[in-house]
PDB file of C-alpha atoms in Angstrom:
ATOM      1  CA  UNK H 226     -97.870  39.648  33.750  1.00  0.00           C
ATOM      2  CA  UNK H 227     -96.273  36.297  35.335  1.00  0.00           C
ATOM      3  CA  UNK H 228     -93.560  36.859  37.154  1.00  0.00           C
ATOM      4  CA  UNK H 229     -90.927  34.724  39.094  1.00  0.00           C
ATOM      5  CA  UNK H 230     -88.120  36.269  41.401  1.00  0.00           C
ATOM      6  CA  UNK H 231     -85.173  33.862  42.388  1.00  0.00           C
ATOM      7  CA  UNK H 232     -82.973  34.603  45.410  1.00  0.00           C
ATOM      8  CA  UNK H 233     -80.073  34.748  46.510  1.00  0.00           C
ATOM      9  CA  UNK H 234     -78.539  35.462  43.248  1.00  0.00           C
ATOM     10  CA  UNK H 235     -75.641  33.702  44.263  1.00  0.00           C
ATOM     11  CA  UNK H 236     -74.681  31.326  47.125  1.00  0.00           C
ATOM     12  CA  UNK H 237     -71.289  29.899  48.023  1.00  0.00           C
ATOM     13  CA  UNK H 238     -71.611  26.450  49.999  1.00  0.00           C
ATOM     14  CA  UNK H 239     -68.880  24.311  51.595  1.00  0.00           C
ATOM     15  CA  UNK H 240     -69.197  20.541  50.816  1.00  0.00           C
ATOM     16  CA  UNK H 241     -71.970  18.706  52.886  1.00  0.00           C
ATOM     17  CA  UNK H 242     -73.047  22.318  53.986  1.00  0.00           C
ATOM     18  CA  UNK H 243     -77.214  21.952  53.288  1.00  0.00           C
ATOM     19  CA  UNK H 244     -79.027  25.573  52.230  1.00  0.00           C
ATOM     20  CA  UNK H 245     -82.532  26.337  50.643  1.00  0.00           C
ATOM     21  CA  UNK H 246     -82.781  27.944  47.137  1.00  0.00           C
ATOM     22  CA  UNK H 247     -85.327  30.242  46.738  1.00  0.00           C
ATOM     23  CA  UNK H 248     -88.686  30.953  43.613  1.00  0.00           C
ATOM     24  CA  UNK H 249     -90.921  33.061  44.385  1.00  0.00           C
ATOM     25  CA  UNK H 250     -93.926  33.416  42.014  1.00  0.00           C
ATOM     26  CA  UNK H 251     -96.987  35.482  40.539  1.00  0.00           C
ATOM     27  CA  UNK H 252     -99.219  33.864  37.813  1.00  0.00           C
ATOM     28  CA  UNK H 253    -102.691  34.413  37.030  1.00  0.00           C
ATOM     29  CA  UNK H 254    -103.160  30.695  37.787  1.00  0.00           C
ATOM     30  CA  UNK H 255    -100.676  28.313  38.205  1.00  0.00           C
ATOM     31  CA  UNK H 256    -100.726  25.366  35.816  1.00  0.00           C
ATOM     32  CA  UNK H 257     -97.328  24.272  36.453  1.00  0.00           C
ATOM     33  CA  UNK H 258     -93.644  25.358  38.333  1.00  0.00           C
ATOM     34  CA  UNK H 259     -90.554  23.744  36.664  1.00  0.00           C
ATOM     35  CA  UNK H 260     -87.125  23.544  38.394  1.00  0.00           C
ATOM     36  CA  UNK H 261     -84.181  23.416  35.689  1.00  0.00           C
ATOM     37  CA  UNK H 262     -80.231  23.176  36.228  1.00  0.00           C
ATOM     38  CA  UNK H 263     -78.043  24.986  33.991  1.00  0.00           C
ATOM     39  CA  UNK H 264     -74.645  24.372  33.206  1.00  0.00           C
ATOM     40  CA  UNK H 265     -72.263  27.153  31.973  1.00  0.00           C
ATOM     41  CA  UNK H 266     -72.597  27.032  28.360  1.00  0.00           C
ATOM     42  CA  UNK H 267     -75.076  24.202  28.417  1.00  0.00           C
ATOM     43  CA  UNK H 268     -78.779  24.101  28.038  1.00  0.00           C
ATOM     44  CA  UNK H 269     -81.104  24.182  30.953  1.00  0.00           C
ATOM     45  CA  UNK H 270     -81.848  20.720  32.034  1.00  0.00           C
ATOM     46  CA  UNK H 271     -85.348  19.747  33.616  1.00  0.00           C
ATOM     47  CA  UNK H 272     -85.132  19.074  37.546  1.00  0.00           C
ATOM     48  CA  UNK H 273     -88.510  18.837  38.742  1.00  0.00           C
ATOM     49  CA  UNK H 274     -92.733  20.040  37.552  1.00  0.00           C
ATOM     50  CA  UNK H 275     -94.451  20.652  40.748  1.00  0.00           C
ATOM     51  CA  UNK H 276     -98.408  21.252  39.769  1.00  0.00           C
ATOM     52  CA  UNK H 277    -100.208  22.866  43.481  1.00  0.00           C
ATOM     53  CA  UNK H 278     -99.156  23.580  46.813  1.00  0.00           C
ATOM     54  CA  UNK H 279     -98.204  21.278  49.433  1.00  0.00           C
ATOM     55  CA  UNK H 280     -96.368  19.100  46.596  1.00  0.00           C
ATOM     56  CA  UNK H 281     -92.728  18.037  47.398  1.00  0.00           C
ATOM     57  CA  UNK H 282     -90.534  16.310  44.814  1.00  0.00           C
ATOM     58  CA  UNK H 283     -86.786  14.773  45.322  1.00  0.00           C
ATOM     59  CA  UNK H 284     -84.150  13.918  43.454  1.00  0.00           C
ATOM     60  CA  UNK H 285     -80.853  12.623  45.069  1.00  0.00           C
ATOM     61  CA  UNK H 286     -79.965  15.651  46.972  1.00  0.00           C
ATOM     62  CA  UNK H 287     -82.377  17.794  45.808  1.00  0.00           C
ATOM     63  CA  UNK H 288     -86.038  18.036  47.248  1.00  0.00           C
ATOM     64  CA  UNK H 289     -88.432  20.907  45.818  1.00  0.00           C
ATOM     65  CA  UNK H 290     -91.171  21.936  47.619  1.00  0.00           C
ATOM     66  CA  UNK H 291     -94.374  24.633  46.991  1.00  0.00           C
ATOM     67  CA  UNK H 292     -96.594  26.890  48.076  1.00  0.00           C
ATOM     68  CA  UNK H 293     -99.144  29.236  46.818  1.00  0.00           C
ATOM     69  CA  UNK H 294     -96.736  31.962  46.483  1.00  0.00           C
ATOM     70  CA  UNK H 295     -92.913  30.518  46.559  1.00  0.00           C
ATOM     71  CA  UNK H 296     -90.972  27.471  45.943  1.00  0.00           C
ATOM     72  CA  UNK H 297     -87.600  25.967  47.370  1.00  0.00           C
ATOM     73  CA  UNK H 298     -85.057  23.948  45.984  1.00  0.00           C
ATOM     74  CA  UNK H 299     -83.517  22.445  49.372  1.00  0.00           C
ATOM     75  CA  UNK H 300     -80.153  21.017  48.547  1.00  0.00           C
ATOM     76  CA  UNK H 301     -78.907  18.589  51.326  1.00  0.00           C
ATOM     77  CA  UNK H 302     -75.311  17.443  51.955  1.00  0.00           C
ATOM     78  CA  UNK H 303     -74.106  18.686  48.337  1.00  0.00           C
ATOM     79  CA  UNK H 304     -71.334  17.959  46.605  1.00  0.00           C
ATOM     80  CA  UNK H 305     -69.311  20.272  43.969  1.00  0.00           C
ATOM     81  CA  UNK H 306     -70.885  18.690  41.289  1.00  0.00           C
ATOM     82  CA  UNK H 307     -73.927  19.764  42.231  1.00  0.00           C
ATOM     83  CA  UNK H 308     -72.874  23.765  41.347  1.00  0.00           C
ATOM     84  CA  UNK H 309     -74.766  24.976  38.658  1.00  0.00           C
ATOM     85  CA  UNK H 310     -77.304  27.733  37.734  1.00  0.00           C
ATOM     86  CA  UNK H 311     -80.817  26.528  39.273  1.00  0.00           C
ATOM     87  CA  UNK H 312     -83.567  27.815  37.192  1.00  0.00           C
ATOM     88  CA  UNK H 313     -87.202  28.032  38.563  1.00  0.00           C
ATOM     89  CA  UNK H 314     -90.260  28.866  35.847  1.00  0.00           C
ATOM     90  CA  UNK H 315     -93.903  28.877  35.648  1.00  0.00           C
ATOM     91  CA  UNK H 316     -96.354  27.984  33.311  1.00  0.00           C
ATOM     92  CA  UNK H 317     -99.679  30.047  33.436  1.00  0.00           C
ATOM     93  CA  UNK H 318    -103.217  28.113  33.631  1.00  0.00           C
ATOM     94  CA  UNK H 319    -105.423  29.708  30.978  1.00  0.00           C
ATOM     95  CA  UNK H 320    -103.370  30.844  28.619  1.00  0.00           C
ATOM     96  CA  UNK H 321    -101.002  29.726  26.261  1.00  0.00           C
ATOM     97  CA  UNK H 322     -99.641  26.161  26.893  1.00  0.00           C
ATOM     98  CA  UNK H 323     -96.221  26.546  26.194  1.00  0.00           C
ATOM     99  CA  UNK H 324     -94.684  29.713  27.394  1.00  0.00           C
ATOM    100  CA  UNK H 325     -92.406  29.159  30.333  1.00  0.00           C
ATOM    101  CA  UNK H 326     -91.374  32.538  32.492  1.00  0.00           C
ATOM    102  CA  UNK H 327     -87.971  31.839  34.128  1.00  0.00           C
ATOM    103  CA  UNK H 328     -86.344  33.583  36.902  1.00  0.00           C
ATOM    104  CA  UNK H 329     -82.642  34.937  36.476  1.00  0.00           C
ATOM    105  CA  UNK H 330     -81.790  31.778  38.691  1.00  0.00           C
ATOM    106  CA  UNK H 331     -79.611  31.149  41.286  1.00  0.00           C
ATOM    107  CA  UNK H 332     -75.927  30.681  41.054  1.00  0.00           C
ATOM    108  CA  UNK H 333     -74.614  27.665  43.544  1.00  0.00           C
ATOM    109  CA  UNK H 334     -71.242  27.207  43.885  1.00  0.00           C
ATOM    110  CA  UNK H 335     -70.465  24.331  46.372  1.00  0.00           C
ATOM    111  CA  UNK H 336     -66.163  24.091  47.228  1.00  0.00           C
ATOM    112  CA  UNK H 337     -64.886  20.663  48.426  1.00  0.00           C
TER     113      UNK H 337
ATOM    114  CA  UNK M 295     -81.019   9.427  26.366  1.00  0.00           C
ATOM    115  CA  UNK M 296     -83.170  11.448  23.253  1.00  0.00           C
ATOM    116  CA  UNK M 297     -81.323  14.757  22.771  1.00  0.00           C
ATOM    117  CA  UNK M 298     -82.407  17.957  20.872  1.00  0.00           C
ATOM    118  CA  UNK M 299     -79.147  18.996  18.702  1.00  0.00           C
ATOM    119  CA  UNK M 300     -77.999  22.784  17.488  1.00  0.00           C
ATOM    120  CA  UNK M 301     -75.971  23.835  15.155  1.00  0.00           C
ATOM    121  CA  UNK M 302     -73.830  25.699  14.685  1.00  0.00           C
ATOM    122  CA  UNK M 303     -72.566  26.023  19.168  1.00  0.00           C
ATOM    123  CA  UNK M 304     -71.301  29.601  17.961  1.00  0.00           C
ATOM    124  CA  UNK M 305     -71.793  32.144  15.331  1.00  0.00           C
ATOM    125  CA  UNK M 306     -70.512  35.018  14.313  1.00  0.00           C
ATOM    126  CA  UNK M 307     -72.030  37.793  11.712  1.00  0.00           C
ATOM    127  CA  UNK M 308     -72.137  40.977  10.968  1.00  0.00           C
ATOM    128  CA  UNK M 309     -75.288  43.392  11.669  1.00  0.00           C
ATOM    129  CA  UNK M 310     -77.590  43.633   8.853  1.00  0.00           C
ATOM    130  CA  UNK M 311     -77.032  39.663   7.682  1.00  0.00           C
ATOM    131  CA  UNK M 312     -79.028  36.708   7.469  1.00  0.00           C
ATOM    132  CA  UNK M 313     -78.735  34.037  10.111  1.00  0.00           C
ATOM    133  CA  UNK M 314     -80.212  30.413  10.753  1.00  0.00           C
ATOM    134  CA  UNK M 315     -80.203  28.497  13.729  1.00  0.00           C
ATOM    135  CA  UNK M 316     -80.452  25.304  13.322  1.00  0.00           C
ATOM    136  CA  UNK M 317     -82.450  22.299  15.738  1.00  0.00           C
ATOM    137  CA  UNK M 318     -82.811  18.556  15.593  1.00  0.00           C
ATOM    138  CA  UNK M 319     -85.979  18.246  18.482  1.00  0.00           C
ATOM    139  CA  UNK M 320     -86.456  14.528  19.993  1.00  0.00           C
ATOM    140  CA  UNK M 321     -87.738  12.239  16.853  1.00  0.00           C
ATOM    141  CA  UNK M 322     -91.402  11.585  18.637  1.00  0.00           C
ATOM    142  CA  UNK M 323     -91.805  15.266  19.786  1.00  0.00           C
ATOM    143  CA  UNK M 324     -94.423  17.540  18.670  1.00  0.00           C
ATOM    144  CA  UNK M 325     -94.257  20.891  20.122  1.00  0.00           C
ATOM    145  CA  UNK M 326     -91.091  22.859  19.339  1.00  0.00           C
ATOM    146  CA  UNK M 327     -89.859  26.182  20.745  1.00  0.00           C
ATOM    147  CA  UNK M 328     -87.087  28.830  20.835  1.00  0.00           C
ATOM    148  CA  UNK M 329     -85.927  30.551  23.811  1.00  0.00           C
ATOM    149  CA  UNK M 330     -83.317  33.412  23.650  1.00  0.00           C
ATOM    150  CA  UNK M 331     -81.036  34.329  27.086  1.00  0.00           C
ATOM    151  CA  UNK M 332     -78.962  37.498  26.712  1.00  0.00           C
ATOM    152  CA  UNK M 333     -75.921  37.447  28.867  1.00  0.00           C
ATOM    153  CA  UNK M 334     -77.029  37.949  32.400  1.00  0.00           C
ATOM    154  CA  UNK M 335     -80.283  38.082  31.984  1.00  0.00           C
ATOM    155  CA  UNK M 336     -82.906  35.369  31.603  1.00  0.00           C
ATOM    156  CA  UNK M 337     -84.038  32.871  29.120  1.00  0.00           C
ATOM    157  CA  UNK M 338     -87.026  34.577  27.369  1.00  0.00           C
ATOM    158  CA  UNK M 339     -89.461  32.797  25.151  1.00  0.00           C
ATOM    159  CA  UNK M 340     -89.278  33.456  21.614  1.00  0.00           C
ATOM    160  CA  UNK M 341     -91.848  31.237  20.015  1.00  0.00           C
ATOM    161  CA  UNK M 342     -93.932  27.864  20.001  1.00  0.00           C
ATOM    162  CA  UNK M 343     -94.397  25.672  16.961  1.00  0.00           C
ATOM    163  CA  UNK M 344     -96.876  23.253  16.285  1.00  0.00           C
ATOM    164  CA  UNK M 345     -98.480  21.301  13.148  1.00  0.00           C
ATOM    165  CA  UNK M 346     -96.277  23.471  11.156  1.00  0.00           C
ATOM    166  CA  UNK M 347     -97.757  26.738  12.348  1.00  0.00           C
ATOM    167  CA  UNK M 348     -96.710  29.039  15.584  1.00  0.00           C
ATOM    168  CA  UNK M 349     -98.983  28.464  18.167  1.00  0.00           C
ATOM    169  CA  UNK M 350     -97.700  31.545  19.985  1.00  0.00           C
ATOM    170  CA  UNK M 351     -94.718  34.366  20.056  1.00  0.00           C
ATOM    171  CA  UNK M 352     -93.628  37.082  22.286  1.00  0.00           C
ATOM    172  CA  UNK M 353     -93.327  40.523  21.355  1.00  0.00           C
ATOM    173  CA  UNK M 354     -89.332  39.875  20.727  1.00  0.00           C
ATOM    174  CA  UNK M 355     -90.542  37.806  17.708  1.00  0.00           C
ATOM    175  CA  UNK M 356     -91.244  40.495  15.519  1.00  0.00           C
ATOM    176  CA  UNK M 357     -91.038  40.343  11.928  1.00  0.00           C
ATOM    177  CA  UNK M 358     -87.342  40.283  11.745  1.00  0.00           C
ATOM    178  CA  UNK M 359     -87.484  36.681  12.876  1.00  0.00           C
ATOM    179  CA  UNK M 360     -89.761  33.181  11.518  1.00  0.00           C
ATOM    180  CA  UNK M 361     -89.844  29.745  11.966  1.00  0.00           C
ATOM    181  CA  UNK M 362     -89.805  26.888   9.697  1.00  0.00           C
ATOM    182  CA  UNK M 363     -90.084  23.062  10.257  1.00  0.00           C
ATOM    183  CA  UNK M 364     -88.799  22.339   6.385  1.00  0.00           C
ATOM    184  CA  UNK M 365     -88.771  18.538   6.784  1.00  0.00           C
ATOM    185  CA  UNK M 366     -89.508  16.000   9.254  1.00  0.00           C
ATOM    186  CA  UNK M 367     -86.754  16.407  11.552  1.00  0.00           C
ATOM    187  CA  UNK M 368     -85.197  20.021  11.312  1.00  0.00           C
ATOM    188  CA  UNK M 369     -86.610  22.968  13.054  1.00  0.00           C
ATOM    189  CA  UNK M 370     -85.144  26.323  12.170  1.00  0.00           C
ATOM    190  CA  UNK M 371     -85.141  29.731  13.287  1.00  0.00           C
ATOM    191  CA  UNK M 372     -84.049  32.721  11.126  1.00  0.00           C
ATOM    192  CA  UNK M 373     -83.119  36.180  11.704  1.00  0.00           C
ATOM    193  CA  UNK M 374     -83.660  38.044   8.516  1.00  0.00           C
ATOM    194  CA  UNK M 375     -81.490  41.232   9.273  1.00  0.00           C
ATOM    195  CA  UNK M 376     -79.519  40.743  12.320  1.00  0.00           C
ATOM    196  CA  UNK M 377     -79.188  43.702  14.938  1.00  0.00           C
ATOM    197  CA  UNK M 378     -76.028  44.308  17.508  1.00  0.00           C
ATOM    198  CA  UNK M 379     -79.109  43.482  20.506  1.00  0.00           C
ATOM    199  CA  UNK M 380     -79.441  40.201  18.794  1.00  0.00           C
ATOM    200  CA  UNK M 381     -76.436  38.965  20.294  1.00  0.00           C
ATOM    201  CA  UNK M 382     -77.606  35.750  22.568  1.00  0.00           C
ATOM    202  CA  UNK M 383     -77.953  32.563  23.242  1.00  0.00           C
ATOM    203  CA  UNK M 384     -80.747  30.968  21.651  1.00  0.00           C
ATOM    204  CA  UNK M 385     -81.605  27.853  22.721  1.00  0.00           C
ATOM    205  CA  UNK M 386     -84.329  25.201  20.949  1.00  0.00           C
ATOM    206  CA  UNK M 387     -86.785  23.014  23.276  1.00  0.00           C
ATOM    207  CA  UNK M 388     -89.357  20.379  22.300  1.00  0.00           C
ATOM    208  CA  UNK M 389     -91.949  18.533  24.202  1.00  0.00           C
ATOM    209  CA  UNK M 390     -94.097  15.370  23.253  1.00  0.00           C
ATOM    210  CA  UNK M 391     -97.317  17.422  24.357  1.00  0.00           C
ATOM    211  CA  UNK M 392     -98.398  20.606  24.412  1.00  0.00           C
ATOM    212  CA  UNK M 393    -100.878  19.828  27.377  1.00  0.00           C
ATOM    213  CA  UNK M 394    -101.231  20.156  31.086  1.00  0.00           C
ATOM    214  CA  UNK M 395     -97.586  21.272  32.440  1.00  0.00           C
ATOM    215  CA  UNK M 396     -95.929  20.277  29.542  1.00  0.00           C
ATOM    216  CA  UNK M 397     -91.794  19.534  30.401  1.00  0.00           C
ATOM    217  CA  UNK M 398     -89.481  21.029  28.111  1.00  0.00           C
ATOM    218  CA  UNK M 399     -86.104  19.264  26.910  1.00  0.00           C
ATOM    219  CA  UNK M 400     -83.638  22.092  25.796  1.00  0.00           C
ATOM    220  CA  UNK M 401     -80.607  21.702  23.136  1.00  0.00           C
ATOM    221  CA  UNK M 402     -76.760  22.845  24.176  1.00  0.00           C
ATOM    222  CA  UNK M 403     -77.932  26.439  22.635  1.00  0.00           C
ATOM    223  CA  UNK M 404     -76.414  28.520  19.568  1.00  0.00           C
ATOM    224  CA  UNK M 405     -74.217  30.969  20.596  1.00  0.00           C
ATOM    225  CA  UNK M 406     -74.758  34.129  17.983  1.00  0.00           C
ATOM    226  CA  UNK M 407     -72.787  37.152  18.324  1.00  0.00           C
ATOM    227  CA  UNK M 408     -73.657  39.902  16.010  1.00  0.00           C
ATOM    228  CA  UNK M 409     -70.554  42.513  15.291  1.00  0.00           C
TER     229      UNK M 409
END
């Protein structure tokens, strides 16, 4: 059974304060790792797809990296809008194409 | 930017009725989903939809709950006798393909609380 662990469940930055998000990750063959931010109340909206290890992607302040087993969500110099909900999920090679497995995500709070 | 819409945000029933969630997915998508995320917990896949038939469901999707794509632009989900655990969010996604690492684009959700 896939399987994807976030940590920390929570983390409290101060503005400009740069931290690392954690995914880690079991599949029976990874076809795909997504990155989503969630809003409270709000749908999860799509960050990042990162497809084998040693892939890095960034967005403004964001920059995702993987691995075989884990990926981070490396947020640099952020700014309170940037606190959200980050949602990591995989996508299994092999099997269906469509099922995502999410992790309980990670709750960033980032005070000015 | 192309937006999947729900209706209704929130909904209230009582256990034992009828309820259907409503979707608009983007116009030129062709795989459509439902997702479910219980407060606290995490978003869980429901079901997949394609070509007017479910391509796949989890064991949540039991026979309580179906899918219907009942014209060209609405995708629906109903729960036929609603239970107290049904309370959720359920959220609708589409993608344009169903291939490779497909990305999903997710509505606002539908709040459903079951009394």
């Amino acid at each position: 059974e896939d399987q994807v662990t976030q940590s920390p469940e929570a983390l409290r930055l101060q503005e400009g304060e740069s931290s690392s998000l954690n995914c880690s990750y079991t599949v029976s063959g990874l076809r795909g790792l997504f990155w989503y931010r969630q809003d409270p109340g709000k749908g999860p909206e799509f960050l990042f797809t990162l497809y084998s290890a040693g892939e890095e992607k960034e967005k403004e302040r964001l920059k995702a990296t993987l691995t075989k087993k884990e990926s981070f969500l490396h947020i640099t110099a952020p700014k309170p809008e940037d606190s959200a909900t980050y949602l990591c999920a995989v996508q299994a090679r092999g099997g269906s194409n469509y099922k995502l497995t999410f992790g309980k995500g990670t709750l960033l709070t980032v005070n000015p | 930017e192309p937006e999947v819409t729900q209706t209704p945000s929130h909904q209230v029933t009582q256990m034992g009725q009828e309820v259907i969630l409503r979707c608009v997915p983007i116009s030129n998508h062709l795989y459509f989903y439902w997702y479910r995320q219980i407060l606290g917990q995490k978003v869980e896949f429901l079901v997949s939809f394609y070509n007017n038939e479910i391509s796949e469901k989890s064991e949540i999707f039991d026979d309580q709950f179906s899918v219907e794509r009942p014209d060209g632009s609405n995708f629906t989900l109903k729960i036929r006798s609603t239970k107290l655990e049904d309370s959720a969010m359920y959220f609708c996604a589409s993608s344009l393909t169903g291939a490779g690492a497909n990305v999903l684009t997710f509505g606002a959700g539908s709040r459903l609380t079951v009394l």
